[in-house]
PDB file of C-alpha atoms in Angstrom:
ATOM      1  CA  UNK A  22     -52.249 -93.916  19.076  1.00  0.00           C
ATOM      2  CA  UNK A  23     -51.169 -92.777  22.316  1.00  0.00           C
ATOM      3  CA  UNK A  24     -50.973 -96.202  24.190  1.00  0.00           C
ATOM      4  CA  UNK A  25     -48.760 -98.406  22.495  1.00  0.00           C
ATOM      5  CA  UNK A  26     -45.690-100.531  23.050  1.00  0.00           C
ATOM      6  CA  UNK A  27     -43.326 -97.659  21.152  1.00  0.00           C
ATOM      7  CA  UNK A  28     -40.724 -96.313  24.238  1.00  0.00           C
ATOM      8  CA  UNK A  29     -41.924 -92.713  23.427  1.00  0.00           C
ATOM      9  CA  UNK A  30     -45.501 -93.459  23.856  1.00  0.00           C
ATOM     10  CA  UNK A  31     -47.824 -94.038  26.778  1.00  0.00           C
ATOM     11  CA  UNK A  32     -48.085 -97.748  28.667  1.00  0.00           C
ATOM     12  CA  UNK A  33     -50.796 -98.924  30.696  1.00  0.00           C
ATOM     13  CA  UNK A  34     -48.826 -99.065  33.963  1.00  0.00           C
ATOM     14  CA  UNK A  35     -48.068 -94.865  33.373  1.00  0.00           C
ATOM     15  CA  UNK A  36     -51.867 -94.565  33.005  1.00  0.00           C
ATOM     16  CA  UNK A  37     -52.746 -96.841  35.944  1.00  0.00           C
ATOM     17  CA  UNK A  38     -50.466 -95.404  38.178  1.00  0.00           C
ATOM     18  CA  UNK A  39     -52.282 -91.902  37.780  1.00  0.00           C
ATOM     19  CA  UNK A  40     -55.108 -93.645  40.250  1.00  0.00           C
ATOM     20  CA  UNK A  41     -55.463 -93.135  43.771  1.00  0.00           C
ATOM     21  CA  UNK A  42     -57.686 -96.019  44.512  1.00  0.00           C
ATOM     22  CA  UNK A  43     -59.634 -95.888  47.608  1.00  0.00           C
ATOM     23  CA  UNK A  44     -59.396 -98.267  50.388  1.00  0.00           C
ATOM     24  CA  UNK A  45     -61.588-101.283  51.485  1.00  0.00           C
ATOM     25  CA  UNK A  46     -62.687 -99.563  54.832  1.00  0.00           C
ATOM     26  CA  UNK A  47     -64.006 -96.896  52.621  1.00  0.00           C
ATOM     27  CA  UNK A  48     -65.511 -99.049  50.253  1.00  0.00           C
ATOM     28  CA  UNK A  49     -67.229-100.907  52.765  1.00  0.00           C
ATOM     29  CA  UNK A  50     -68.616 -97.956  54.154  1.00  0.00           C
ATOM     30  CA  UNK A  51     -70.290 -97.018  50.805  1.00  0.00           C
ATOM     31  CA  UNK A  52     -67.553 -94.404  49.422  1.00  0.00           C
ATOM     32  CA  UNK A  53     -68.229 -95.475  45.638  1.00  0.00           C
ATOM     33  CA  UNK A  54     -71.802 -94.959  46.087  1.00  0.00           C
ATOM     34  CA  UNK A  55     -73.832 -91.751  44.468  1.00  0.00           C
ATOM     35  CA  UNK A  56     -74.709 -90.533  47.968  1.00  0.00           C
ATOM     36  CA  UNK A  57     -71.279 -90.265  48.953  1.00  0.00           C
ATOM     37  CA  UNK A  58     -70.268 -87.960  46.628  1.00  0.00           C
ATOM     38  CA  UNK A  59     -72.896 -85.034  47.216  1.00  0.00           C
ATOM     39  CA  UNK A  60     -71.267 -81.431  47.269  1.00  0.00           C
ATOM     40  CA  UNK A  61     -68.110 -82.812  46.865  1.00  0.00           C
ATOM     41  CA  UNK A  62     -66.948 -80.224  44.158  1.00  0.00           C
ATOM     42  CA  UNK A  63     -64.775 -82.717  42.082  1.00  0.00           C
ATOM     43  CA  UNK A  64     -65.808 -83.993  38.651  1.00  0.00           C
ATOM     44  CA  UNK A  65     -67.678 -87.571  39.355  1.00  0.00           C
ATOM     45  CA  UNK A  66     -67.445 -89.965  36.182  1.00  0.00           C
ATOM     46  CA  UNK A  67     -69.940 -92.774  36.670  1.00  0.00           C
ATOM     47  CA  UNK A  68     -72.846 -91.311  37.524  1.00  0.00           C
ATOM     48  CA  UNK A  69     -75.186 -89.120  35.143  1.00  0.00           C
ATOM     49  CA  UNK A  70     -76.473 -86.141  36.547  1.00  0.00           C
ATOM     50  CA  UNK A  71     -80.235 -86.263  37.585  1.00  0.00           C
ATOM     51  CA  UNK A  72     -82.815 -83.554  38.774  1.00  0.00           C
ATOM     52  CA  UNK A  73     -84.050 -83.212  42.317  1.00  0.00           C
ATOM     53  CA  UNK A  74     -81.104 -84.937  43.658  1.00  0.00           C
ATOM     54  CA  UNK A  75     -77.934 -84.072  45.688  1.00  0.00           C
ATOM     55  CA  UNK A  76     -75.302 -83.023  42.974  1.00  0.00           C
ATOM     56  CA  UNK A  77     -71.795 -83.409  43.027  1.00  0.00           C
ATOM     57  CA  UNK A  78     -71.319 -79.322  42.507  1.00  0.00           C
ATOM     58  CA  UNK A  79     -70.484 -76.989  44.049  1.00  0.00           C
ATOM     59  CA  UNK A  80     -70.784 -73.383  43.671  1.00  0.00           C
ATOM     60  CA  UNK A  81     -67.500 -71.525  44.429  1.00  0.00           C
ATOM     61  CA  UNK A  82     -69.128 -67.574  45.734  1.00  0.00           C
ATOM     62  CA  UNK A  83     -68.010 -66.321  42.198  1.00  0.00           C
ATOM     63  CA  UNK A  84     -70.928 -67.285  40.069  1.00  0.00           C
ATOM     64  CA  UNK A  85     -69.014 -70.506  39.003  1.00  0.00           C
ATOM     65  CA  UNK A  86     -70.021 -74.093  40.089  1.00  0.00           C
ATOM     66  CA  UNK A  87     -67.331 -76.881  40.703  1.00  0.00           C
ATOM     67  CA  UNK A  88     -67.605 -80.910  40.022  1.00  0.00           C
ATOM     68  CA  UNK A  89     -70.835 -82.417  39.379  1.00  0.00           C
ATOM     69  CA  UNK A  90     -71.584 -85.875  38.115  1.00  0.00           C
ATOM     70  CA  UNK A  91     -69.744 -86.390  34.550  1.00  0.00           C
ATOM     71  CA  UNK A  92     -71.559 -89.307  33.198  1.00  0.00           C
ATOM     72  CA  UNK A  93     -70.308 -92.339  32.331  1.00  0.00           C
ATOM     73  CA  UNK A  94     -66.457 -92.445  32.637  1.00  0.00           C
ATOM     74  CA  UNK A  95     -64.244 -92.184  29.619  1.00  0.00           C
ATOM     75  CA  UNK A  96     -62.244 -94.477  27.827  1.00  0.00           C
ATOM     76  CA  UNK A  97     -58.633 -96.000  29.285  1.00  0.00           C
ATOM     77  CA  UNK A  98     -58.738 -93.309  31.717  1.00  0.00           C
ATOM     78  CA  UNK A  99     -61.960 -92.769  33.045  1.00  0.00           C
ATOM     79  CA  UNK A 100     -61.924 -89.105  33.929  1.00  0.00           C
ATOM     80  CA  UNK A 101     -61.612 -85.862  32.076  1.00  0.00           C
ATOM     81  CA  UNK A 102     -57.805 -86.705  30.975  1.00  0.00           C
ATOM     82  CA  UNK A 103     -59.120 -88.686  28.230  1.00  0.00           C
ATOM     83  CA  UNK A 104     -59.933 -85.422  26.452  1.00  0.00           C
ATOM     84  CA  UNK A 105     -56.301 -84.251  26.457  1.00  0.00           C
ATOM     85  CA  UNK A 106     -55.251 -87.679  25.132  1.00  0.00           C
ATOM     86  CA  UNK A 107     -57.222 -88.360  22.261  1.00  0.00           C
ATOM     87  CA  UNK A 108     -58.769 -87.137  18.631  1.00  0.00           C
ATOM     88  CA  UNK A 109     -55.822 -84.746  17.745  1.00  0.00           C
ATOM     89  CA  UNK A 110     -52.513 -84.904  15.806  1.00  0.00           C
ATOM     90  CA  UNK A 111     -50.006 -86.721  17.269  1.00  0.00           C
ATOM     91  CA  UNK A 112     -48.253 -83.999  18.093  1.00  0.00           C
ATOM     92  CA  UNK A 113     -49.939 -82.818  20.452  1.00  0.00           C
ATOM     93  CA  UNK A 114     -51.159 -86.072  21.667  1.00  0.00           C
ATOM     94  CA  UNK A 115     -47.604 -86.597  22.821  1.00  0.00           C
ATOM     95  CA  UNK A 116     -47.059 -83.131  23.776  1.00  0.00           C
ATOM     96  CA  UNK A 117     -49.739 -83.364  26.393  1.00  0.00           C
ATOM     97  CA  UNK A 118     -48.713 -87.104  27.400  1.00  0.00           C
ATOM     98  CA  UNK A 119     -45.561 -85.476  28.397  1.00  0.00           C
ATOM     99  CA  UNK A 120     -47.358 -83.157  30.384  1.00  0.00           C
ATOM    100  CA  UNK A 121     -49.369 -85.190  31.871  1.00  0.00           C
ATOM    101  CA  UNK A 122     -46.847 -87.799  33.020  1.00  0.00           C
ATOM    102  CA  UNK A 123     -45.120 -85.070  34.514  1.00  0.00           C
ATOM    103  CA  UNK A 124     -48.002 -83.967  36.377  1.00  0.00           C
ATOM    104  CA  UNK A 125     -48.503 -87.673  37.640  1.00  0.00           C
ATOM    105  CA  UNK A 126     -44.725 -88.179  38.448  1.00  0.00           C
ATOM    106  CA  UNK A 127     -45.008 -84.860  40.805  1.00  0.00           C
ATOM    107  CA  UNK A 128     -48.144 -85.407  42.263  1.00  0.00           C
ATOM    108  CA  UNK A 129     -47.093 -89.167  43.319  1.00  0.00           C
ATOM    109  CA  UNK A 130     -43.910 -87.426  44.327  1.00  0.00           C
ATOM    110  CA  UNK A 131     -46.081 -85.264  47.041  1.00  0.00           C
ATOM    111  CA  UNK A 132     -48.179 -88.041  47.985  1.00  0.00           C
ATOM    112  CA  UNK A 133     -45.333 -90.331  48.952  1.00  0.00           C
ATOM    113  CA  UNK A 134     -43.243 -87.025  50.524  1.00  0.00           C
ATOM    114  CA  UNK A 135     -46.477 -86.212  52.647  1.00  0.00           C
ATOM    115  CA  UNK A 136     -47.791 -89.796  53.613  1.00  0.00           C
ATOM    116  CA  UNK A 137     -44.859 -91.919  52.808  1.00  0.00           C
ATOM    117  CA  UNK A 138     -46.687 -93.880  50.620  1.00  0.00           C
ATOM    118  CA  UNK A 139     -49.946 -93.898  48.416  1.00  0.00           C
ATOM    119  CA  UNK A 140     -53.231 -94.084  50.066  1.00  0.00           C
ATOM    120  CA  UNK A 141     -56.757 -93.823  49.973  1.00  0.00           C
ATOM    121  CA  UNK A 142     -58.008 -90.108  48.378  1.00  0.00           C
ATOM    122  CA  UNK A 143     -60.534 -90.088  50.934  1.00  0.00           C
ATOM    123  CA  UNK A 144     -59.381 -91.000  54.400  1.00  0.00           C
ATOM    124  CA  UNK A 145     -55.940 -90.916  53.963  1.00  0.00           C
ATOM    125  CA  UNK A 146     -54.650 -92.990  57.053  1.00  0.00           C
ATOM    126  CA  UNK A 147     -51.234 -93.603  56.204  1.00  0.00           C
ATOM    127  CA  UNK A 148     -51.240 -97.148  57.833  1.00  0.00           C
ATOM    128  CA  UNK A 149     -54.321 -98.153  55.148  1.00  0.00           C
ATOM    129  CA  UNK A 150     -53.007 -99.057  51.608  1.00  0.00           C
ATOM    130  CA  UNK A 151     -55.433 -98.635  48.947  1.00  0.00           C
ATOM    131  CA  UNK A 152     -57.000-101.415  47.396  1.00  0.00           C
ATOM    132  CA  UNK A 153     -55.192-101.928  44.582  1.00  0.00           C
ATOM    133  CA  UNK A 154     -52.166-102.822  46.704  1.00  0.00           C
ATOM    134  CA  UNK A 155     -53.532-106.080  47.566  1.00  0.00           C
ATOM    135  CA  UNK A 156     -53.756-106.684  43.931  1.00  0.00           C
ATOM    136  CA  UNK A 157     -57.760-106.330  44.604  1.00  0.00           C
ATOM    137  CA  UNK A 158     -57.723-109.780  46.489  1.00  0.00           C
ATOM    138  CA  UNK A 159     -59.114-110.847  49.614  1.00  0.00           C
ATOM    139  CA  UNK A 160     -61.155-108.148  52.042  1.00  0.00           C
ATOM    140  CA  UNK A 161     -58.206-105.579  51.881  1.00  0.00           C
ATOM    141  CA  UNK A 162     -58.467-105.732  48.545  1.00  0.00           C
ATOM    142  CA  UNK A 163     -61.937-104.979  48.162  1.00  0.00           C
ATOM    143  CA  UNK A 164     -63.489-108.030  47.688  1.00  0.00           C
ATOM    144  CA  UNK A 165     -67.267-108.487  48.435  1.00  0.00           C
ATOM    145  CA  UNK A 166     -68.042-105.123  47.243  1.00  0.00           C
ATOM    146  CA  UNK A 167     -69.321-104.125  43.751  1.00  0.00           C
ATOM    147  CA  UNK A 168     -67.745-100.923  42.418  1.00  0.00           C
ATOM    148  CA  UNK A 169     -64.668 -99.679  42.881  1.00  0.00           C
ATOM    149  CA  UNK A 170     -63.749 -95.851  42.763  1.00  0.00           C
ATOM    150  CA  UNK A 171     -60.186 -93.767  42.656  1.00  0.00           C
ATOM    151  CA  UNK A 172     -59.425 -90.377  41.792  1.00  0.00           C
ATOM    152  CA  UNK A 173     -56.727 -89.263  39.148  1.00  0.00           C
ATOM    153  CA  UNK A 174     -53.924 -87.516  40.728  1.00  0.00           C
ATOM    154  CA  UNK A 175     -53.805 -85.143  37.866  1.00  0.00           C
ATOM    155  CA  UNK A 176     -56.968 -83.871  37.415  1.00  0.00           C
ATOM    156  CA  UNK A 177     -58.555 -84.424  40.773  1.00  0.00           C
ATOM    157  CA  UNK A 178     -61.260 -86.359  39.384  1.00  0.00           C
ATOM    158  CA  UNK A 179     -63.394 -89.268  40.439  1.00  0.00           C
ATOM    159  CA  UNK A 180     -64.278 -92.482  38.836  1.00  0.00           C
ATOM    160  CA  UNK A 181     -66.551 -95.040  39.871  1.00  0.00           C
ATOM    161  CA  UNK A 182     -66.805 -98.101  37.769  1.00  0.00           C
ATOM    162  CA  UNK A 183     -68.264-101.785  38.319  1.00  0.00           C
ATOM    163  CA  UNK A 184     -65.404-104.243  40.046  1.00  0.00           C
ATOM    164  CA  UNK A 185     -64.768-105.784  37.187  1.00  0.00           C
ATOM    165  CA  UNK A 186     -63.909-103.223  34.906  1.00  0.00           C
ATOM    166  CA  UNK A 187     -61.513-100.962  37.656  1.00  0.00           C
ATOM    167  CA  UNK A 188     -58.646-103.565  37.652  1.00  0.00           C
ATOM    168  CA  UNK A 189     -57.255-102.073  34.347  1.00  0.00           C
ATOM    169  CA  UNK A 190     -57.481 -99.912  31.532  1.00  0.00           C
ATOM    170  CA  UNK A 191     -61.007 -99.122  30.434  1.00  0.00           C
ATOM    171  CA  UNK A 192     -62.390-100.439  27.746  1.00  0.00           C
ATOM    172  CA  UNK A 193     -63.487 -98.027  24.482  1.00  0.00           C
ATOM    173  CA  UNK A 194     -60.173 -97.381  23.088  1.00  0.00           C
ATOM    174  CA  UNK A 195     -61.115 -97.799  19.638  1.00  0.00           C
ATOM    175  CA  UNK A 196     -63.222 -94.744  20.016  1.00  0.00           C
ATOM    176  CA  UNK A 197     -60.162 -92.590  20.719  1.00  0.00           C
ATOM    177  CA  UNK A 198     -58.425 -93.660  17.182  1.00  0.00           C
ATOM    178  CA  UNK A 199     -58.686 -91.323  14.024  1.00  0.00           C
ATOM    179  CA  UNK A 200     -58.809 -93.707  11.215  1.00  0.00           C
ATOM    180  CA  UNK A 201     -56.244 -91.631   8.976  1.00  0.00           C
ATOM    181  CA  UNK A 202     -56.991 -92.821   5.762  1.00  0.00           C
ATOM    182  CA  UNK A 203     -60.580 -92.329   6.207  1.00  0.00           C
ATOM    183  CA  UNK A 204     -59.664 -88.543   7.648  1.00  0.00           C
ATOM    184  CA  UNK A 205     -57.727 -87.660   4.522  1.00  0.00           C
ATOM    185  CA  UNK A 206     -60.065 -88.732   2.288  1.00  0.00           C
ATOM    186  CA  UNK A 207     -63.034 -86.883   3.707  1.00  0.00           C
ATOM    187  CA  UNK A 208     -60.258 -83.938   3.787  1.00  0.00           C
ATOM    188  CA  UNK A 209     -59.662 -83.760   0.090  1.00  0.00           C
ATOM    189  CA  UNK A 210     -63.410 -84.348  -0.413  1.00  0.00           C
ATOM    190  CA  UNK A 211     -64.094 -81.071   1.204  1.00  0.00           C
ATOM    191  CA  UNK A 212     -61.163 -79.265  -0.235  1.00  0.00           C
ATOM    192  CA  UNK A 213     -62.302 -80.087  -3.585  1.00  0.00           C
ATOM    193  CA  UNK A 214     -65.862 -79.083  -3.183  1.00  0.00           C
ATOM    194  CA  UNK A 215     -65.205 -76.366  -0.961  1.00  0.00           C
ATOM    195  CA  UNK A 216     -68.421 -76.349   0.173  1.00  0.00           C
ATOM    196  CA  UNK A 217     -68.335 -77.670   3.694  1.00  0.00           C
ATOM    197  CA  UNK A 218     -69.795 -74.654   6.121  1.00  0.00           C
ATOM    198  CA  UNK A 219     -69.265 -72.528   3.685  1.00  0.00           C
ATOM    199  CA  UNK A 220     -65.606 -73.059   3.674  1.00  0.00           C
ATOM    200  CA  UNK A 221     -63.575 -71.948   0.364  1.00  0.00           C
ATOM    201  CA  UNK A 222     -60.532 -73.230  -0.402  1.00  0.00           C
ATOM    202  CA  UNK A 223     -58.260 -70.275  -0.827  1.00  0.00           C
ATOM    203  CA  UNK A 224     -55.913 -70.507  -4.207  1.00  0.00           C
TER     204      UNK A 224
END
């Protein structure tokens, strides 16, 4: 599992700390909110993609479009990250961890450099600290509104989730688990039948 309480494994503070919440002036002013997000060109999680409305995409000139609404937002993470993180071997589970905490370390490292300290993806007035700052307590913290929303620092992606739920890790984890002994078994099944997609073992 990648989140566990082993030193060489991920903790929920190194996940958490890959959010750039917004702030409560932007909150109040409807920045988790569908409408908000139209032809933004990031990846939205939280909101499904539906016809005849403003999308999240944007086309770049080159015949590719960028962002769009995502759906509803992964598990722990919330954005796209998740998918990097999850059903393969441990290996490379770690391997990309590594990566990825790297990516978050210099990315936090630019933010602070730039702004001198965190702040709000959006507006980013220095003097504003994000919501989460104010341990999501009282009006700076966000209070009175229903959603909150951040954006990871790694992969540029949005979340919006209900209040409740964007305090912490997101729930789902046990979706993310391969149950091993389940996986091996279903492994030697096909290898002894051989007949999986037409697969032949090879003596």
């Amino acid at each position: 599992m990648v989140l566990s309480a082993d030193a060489e494994q991920l903790r929920e503070a190194e996940v958490l700390a890959a959010r750039a919440y917004t702030c409560c002036v932007c909150l109040a002013a409807g920045a988790a909110e569908r409408v908000s997000f139209a032809l933004c060109g990031h990846g939205v999680w939280g909101y499904e993609e539906e016809a005849g409305e403003l999308s999240a995409a944007v086309p770049d000139g080159e015949g590719v479009v960028r962002g769009g609404f995502m759906g509803s937002p992964t598990p722990v993470w919330g954005c796209g990250c998740a998918k990097l993180l999850s059903t393969m071997c441990q290996a490379h589970r770690l391997m990309h961890a590594e990566l990825w905490l790297t990516q978050v370390r210099l990315m936090n490292e630019w933010i602070v450099g730039k702004y001198g300290r965190k702040v709000c993806p959006l507006c980013h007035v220095k003097g504003r600290p994000a919501v989460n700052e104010f341990n999501f307590e009282g009006q700076l913290g966000g209070e009175g509104v229903d959603k909150l929303a951040w954006a990871c620092v790694s992969c540029q992606e949005f979340v919006v989730v209900p209040r409740n739920l964007g305090k912490g890790l997101l729930p789902g984890i046990e979706t993310m688990v391969i149950d091993v002994n389940s996986y091996y078994r279903r492994s030697s099944e096909i290898y002894t039948s051989g007949t999986r997609e037409g697969w032949v073992p090879q003596m």
